[in-house]
Short mmCIF file of C-alpha atoms in Angstrom, two decimals:
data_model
loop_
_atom_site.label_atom_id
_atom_site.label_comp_id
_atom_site.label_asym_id
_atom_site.label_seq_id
_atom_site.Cartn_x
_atom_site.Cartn_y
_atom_site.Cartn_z
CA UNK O 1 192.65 142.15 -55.03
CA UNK O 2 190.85 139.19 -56.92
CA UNK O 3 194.36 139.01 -58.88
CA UNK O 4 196.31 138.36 -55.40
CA UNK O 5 193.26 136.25 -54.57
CA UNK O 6 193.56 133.92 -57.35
CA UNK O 7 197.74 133.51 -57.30
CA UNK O 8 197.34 132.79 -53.27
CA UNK O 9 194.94 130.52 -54.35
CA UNK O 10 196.93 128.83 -56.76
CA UNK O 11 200.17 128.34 -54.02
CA UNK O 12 196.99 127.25 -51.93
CA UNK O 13 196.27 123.99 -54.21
CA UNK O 14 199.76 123.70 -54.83
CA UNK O 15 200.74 123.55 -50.78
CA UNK O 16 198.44 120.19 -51.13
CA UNK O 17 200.04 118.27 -53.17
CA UNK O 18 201.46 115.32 -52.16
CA UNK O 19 199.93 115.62 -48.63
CA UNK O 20 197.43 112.96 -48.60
CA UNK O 21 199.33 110.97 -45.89
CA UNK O 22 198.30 113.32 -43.21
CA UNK O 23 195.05 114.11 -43.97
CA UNK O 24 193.19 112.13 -41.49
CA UNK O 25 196.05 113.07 -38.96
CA UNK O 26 195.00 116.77 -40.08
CA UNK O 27 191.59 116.51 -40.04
CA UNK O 28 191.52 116.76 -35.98
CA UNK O 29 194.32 118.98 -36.02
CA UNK O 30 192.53 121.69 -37.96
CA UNK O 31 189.16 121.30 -35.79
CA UNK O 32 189.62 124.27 -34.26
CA UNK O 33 188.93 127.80 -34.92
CA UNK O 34 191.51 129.20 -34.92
CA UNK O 35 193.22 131.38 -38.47
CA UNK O 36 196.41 131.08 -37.48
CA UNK O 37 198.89 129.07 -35.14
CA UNK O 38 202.20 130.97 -34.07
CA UNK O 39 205.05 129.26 -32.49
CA UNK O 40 207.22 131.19 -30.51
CA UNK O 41 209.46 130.68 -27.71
CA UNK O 42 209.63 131.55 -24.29
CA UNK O 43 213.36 130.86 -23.66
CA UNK O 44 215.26 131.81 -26.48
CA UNK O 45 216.54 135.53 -26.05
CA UNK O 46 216.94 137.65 -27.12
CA UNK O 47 215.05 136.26 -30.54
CA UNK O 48 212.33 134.77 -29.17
CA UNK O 49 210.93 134.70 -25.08
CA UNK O 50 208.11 135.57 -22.91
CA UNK O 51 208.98 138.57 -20.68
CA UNK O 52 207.99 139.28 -17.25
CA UNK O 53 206.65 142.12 -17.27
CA UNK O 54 205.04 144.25 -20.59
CA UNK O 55 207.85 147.30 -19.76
CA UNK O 56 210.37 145.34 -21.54
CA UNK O 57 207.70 144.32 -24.52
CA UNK O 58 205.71 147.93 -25.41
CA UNK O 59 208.03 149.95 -28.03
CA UNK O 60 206.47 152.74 -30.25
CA UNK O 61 205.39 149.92 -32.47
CA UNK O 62 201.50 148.80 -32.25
CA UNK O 63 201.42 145.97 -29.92
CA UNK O 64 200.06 143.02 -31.56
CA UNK O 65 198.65 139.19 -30.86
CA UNK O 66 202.57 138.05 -29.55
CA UNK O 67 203.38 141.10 -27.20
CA UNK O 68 200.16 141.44 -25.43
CA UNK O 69 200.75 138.01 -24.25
CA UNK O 70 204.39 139.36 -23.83
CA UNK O 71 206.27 137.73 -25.98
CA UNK O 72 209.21 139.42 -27.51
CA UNK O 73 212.46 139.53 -28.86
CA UNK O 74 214.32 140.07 -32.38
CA UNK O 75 212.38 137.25 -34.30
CA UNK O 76 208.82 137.91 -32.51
CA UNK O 77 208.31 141.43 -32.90
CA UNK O 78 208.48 141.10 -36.72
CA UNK O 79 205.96 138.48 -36.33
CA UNK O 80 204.14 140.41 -34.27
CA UNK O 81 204.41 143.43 -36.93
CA UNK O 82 202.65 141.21 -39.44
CA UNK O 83 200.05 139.73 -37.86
CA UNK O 84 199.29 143.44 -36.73
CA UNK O 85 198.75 144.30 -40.45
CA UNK O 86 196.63 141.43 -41.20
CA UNK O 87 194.56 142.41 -38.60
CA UNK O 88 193.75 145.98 -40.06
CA UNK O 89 191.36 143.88 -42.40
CA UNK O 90 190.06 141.50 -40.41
CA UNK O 91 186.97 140.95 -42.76
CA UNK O 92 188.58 140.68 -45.78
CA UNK O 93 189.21 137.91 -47.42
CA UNK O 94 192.51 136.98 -46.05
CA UNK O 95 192.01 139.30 -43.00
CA UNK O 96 192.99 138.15 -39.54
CA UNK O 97 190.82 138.63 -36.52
CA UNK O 98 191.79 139.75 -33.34
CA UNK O 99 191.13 136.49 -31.92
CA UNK O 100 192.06 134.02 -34.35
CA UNK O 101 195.62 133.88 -33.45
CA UNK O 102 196.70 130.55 -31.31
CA UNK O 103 200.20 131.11 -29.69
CA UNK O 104 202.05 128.35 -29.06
CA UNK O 105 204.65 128.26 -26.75
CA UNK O 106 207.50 125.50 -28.23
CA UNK O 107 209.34 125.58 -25.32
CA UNK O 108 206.51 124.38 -22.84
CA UNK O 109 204.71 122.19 -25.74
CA UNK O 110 208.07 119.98 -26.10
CA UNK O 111 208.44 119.68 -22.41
CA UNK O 112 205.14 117.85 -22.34
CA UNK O 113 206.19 115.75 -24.76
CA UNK O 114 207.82 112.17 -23.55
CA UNK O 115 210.26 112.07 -26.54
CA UNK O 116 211.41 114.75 -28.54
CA UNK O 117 209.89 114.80 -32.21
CA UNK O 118 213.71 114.00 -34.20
CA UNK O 119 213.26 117.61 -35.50
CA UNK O 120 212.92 119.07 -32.54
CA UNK O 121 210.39 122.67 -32.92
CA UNK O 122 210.24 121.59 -36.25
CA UNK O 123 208.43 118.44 -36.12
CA UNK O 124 205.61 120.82 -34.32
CA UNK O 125 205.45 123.06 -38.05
CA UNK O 126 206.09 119.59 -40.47
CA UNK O 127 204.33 116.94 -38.10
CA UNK O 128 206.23 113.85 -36.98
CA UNK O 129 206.05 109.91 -36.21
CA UNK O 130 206.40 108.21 -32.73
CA UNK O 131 205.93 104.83 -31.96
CA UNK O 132 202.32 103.16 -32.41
CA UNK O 133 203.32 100.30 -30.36
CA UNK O 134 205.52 99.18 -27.69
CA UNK O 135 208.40 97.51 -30.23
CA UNK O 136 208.26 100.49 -32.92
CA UNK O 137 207.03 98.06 -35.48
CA UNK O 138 203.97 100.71 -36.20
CA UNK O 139 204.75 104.75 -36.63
CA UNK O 140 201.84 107.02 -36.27
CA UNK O 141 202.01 110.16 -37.76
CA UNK O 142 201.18 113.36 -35.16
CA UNK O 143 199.60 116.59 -37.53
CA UNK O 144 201.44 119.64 -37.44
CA UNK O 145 200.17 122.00 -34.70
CA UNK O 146 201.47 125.00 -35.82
CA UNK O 147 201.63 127.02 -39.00
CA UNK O 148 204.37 129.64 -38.26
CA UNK O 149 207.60 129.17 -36.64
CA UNK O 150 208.77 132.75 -35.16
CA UNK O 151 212.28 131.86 -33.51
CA UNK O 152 215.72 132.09 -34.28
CA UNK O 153 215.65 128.89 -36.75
CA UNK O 154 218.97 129.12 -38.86
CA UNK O 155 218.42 128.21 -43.19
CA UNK O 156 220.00 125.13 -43.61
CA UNK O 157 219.68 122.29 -46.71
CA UNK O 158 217.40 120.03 -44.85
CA UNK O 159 214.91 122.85 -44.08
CA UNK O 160 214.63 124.44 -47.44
CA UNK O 161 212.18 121.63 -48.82
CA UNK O 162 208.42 121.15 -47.51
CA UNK O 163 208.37 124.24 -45.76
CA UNK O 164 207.90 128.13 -46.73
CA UNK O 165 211.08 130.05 -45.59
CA UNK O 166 211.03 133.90 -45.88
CA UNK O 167 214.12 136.10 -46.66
CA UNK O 168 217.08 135.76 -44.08
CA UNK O 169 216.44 138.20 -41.69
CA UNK O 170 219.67 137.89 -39.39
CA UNK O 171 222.80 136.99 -39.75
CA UNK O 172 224.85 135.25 -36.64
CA UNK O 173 227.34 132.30 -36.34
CA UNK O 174 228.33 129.96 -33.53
CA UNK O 175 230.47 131.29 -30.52
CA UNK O 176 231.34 129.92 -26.99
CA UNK O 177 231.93 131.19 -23.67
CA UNK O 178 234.65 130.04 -21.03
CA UNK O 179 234.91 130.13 -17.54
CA UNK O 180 237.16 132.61 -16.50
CA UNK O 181 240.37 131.51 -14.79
CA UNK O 182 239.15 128.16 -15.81
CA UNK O 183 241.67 125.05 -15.46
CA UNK O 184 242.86 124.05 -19.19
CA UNK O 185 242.25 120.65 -18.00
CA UNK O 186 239.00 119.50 -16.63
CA UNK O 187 238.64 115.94 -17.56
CA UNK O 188 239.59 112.95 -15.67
CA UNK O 189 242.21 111.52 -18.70
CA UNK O 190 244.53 113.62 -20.76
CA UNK O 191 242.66 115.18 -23.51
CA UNK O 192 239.68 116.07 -21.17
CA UNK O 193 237.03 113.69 -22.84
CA UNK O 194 235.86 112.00 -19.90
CA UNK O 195 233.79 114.47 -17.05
CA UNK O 196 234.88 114.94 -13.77
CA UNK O 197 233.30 113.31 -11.29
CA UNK O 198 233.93 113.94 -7.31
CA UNK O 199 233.72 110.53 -5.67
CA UNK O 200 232.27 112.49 -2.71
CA UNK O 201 229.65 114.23 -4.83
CA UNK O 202 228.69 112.61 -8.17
CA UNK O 203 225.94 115.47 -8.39
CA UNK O 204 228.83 118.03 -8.78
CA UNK O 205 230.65 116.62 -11.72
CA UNK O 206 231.91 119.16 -14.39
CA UNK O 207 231.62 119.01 -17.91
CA UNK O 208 233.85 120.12 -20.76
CA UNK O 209 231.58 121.51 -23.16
CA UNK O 210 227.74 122.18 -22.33
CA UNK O 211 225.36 122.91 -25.70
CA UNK O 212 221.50 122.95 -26.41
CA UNK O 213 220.86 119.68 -28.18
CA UNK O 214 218.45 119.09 -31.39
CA UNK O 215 219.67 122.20 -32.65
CA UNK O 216 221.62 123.63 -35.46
CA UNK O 217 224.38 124.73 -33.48
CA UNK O 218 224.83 121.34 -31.68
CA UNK O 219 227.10 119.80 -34.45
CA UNK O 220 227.88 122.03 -36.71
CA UNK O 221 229.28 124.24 -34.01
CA UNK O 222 231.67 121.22 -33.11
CA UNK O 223 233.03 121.05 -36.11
CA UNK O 224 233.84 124.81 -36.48
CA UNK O 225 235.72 124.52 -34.14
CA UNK O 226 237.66 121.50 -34.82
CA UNK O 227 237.73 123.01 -38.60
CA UNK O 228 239.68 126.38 -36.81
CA UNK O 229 241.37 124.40 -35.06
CA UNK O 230 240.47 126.88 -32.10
CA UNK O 231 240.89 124.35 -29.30
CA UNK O 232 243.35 122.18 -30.56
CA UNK O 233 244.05 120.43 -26.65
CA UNK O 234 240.56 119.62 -27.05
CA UNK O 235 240.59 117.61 -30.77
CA UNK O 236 239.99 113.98 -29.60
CA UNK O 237 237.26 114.51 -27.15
CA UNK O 238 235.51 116.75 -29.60
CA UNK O 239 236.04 114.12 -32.52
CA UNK O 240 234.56 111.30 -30.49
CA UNK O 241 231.37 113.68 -28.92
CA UNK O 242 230.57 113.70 -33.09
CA UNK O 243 231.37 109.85 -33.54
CA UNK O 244 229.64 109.12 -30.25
CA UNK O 245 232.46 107.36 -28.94
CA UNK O 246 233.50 107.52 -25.43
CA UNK O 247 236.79 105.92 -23.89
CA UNK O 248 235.69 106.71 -20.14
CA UNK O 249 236.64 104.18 -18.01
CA UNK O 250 233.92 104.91 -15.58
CA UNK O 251 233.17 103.36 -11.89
CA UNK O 252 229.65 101.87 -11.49
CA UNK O 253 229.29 104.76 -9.25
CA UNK O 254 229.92 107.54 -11.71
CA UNK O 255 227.86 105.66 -14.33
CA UNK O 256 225.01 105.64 -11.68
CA UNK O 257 225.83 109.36 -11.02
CA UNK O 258 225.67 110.40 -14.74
CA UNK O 259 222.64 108.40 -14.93
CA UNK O 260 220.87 110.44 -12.23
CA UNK O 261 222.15 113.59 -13.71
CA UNK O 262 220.45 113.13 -16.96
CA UNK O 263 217.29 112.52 -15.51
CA UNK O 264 217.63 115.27 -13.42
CA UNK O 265 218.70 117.71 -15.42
CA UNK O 266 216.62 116.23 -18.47
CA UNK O 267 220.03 116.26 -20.62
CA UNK O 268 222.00 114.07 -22.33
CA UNK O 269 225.63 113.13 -21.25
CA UNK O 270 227.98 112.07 -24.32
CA UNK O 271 231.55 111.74 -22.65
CA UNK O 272 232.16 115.47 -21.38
CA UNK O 273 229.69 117.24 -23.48
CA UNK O 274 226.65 117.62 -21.78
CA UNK O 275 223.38 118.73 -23.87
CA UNK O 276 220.29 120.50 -22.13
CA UNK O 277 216.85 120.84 -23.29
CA UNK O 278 217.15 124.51 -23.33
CA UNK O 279 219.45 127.98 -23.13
CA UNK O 280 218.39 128.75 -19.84
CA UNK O 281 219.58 125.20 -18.21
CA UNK O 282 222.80 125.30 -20.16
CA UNK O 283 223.58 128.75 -18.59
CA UNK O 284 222.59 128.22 -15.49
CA UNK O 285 225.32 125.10 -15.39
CA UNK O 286 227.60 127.31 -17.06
CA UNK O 287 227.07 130.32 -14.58
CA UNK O 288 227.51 127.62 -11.92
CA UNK O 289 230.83 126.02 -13.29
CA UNK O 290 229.52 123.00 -13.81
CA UNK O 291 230.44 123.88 -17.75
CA UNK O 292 233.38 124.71 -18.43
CA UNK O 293 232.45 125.94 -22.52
CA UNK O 294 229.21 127.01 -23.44
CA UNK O 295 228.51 126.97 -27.00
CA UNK O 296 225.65 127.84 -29.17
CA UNK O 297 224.72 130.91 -31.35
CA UNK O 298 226.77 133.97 -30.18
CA UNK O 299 223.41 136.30 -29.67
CA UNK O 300 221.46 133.65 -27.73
CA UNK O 301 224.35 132.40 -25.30
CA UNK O 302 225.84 135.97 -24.35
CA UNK O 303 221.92 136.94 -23.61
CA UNK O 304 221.51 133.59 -21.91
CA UNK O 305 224.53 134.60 -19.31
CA UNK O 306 224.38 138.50 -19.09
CA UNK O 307 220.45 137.77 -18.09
CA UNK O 308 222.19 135.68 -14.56
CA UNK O 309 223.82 138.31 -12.50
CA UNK O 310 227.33 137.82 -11.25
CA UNK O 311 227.96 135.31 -14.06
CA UNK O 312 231.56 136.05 -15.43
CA UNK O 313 233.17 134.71 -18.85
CA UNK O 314 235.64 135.21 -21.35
CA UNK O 315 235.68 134.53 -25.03
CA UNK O 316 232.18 135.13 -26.91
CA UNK O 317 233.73 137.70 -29.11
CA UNK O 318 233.90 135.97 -32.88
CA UNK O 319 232.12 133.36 -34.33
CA UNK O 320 233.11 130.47 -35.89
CA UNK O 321 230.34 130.28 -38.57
CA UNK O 322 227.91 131.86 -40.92
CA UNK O 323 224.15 131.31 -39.81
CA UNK O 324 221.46 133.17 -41.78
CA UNK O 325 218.15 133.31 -39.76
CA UNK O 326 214.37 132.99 -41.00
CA UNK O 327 210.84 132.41 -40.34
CA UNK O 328 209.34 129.41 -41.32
CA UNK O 329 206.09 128.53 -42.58
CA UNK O 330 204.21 125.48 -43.18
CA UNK O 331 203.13 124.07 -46.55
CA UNK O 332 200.73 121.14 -46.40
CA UNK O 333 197.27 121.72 -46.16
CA UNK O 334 194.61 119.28 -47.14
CA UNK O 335 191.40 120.25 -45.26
CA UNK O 336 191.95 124.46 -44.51
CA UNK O 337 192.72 126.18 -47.41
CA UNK O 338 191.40 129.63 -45.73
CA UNK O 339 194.70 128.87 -42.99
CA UNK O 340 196.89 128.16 -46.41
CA UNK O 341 195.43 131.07 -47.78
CA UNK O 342 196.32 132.86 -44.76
CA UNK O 343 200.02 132.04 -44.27
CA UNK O 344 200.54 132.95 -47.76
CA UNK O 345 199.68 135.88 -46.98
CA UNK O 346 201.63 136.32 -43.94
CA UNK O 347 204.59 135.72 -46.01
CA UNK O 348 203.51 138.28 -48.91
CA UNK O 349 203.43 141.03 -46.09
CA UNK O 350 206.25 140.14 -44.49
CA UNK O 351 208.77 140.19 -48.02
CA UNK O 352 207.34 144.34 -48.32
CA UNK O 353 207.89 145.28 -45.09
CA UNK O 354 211.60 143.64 -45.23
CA UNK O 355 212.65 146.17 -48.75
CA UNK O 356 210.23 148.83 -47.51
CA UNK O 357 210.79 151.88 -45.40
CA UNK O 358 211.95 151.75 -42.73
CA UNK O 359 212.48 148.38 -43.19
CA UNK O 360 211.02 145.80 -40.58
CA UNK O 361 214.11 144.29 -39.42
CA UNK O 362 215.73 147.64 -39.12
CA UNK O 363 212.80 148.56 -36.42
CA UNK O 364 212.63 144.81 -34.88
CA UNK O 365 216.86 145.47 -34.23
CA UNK O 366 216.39 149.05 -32.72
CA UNK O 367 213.76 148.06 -30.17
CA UNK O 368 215.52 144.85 -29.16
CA UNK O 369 219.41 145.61 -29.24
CA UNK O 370 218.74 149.31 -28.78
CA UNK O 371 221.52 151.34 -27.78
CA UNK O 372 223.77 148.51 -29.86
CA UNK O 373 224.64 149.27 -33.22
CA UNK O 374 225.04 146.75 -35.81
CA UNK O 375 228.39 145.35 -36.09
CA UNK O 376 230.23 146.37 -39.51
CA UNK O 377 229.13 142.23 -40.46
CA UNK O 378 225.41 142.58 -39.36
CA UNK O 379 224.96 145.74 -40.97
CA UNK O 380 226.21 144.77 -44.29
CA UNK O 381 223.64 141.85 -44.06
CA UNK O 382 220.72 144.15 -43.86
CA UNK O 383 221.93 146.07 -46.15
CA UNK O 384 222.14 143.29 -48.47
CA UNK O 385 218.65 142.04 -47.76
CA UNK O 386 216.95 145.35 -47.95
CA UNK O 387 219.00 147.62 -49.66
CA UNK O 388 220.45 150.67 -48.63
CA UNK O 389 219.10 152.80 -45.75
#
C-alpha cells in the first residue's frame, strides 16, 4: 500500500504541472467538500441518463453513488461499479465516503449556461474562457467543476492531451435514421440545401438533416457520409453545412421564421441541417417529421427514437465510422491533491476490473442491452480489450 501510495503520489505532483494559470480560478472551485465530482448525463441513452423510476436502474450489481440517484446506462454503471469499490474503504487513504460523491448532471448544468463552453461537457472536466467584458477584449477563465466525465465521450486526437482517458470501453460509429416513405426531396431548390418553409406556417418548416451539435458526431459524421458517398443527391448541401455556406434565397419572412425557431427550439439552423442542444429534442423533431435524417451515434439515436412510441424509421442498420468510447478524467490539480489522489485511483480500479473476471464492461453490457447480444463487431472489441471470455 505505501508503494501505490507513493506512485499515485508521484502522477499527483505530476497532474500539477503546468497548471498555475488556474489556480486562483481553482481555489473556489475546490472549496467544497466534496472527494469526488461525477459528470453524468441525464439524456444520453442508453450510455448515460437519469431514469424514472429505480426498476429500470437496480440489477444484481451493488447499487452505488450514480444509481441511487438513478442514473444509469452503459457508461454509468461502470462508474457506478467503481466508485462502489472505493467506497469499501472509505477510511483509507484513498477511500471514498459515502457522501463525498457530487453528481453533476451535464445536461442540466449546460442548460444554465448562456453560451456553451466551445468544448461543450468538456469544458466542465478542462475548465474554459468566456468573455470578461462586453467586447471580448478580456477572457476569464471558469475552473473545472468536475473531475470525471461518465458519458459516451468518443477518443479522439484533441482529447488525448490534458486529460486522463481510460481503456476504450465501447466501440460504435455514426448511423442515421430516415423517415419512412419520406420524399427524396425536401428542400425548397434542387439539391435540398435550403429548408422548407410553409408560407402559411413558418413554425412547421422541415429540415434535411437534424444532429446534436458540439459533438463528435456533428462533423465527422458529415463527412462519412459524403466519404461513402451514401447520399450522393445530397453532396452539395452537405458540403456547404461543413463550409458554412448557404445559397438560400430566403424571404424576410422565412428568415424571421428560422430566427424564431432557433430560439425556440434553442438550436442552430445552418441551411437544412438543423442542430439541437440534445438527443431527446433532435428525436422528438425527427419522430415529428420535422427531420427528415437523424444522425448521430447509432446506439444513442436508435434509443433516442425506440424510447417515443409510434415513431417509425428506416435505415440505422450500419455505421459509417469507427468510434471507440472512454471515460475521462481530469488532470490539473493545484490546491487538492487528496481529489488527484483520488481520481488516480479511480482509474487504477477501473483498468482491473476491465481484464478481470467477469470483466466490468461485460456486466455493464448485460444489464443494459440485456437480452441483445453483442454484434460479431462489438464482441470482437471486448474481446480485444479484455481478452478472451
Amino acid at each position: 500500500m505505501r508503494r501505490l501510495i507513493g506512485t499515485l503520489a508521484v502522477i499527483c505532483t505530476a497532474f500539477s504541472v503546468g497548471a498555475n494559470e488556474l489556480a486562483q480560478a481553482d481555489a473556489g472551485a475546490e472549496a467544497d467538500d466534496y472527494q469526488l465530482r461525477i459528470g453524468v448525463r441525464s439524456k444520453a441513452m442508453p450510455f448515460s441518463f437519469q431514469a424514472e423510476t429505480m426498476v429500470d436502474v437496480l440489477t444484481a450489481a451493488t447499487p452505488g453513488p450514480l444509481s441511487t440517484q438513478r442514473y444509469t446506462g452503459y457508461i454509468t454503471r461502470i462508474c457506478d461499479a467503481v466508485l462502489t469499490e472505493m467506497m469499501l474503504d472509505p477510511d483509507g487513504p484513498v477511500g471514498l465516503a459515502r457522501d463525498g460523491v457530487k453528481i453533476v448532471d451535464l445536461d442540466k448544468e449546460i442548460a444554465k449556461l448562456n453560451k456553451q463552453p466551445s468544448e461543450g461537457r468538456f469544458g466542465l472536466l478542462k475548465g474554459y474562457e468566456v468573455d470578461g467584458n462586453d467586447s471580448g477584449s478580456v477572457k476569464t477563465t471558469v475552473a473545472p467543476t468536475i473531475d470525471i466525465l461518465c458519458d459516451p465521450a468518443t477518443i479522439t486526437n484533441a482529447r488525448r492531451t490534458g486529460l486522463i482517458i481510460s481503456p476504450p470501453v465501447y466501440l460504435t460509429g455514426v448511423s442515421y435514421l430516415t423517415q419512412p416513405g419520406i420524399s427524396r426531396q425536401i428542400g425548397s431548390i434542387d439539391d435540398g440545401s435550403c429548408p422548407q418553409i410553409p408560407r402559411d406556417n413558418p413554425k412547421g418548416a422541415k429540415f434535411l438533416f437534424g444532429l446534436v451539435g458540439n459533438t463528435s458526431s456533428a462533423r465527422s459524421g458529415i463527412r462519412a457520409l459524403l466519404t461513402t458517398n451514401e447520399m450522393p443527391q445530397y453532396r452539395d448541401a452537405l458540403i456547404a453545412f461543413l463550409r458554412g455556406e448557404s445559397n438560400c434565397d430566403l424571404s424576410t419572412q422565412q428568415k424571421q421564421a428560422i430566427n424564431v425557431l432557433q430560439s425556440n427550439l434553442n438550436s442552430e439552423i445552418s441551411g437544412s441541417v438543423i442542430m439541437f442542444r440534445s438527443h431527446e429534442q433532435a428525436a422528438e423533431a425527427f419522430c415529428n417529421g420535422q427531420v427528415a435524417n437523424y444522425i448521430g451515434d447509432r446506439e444513442i439515436i436508435l434509443a433516442n427514437v425506440n424510447d417515443i412510441p409510434g415513431c417509425d424509421f428506416t435505415n440505422g442498420n450500419r455505421t459509417f465510422t469507427t468510434d471507440r468510447y472512454a471515460i475521462f478524467g481530469r488532470l490539473d490539480y493545484v490546491d487538492n491533491p487528496e481529489r488527484a489522489l483520488r481520481v488516480a485511483r479511480f482509474f487504477e480500479i477501473l483498468s482491473q476490473k476491465i481484464v478481470s473476471h467477469p470483466s466490468i464492461i461485460d456486466q455493464a453490457f448485460y444489464d443494459t442491452f440485456h437480452p441483445t447480444s453483442p454484434t460479431t463487431t462489438l464482441d470482437m472489441f471486448f474481446r480485444s480489450v479484455r481478452g478472451s471470455p
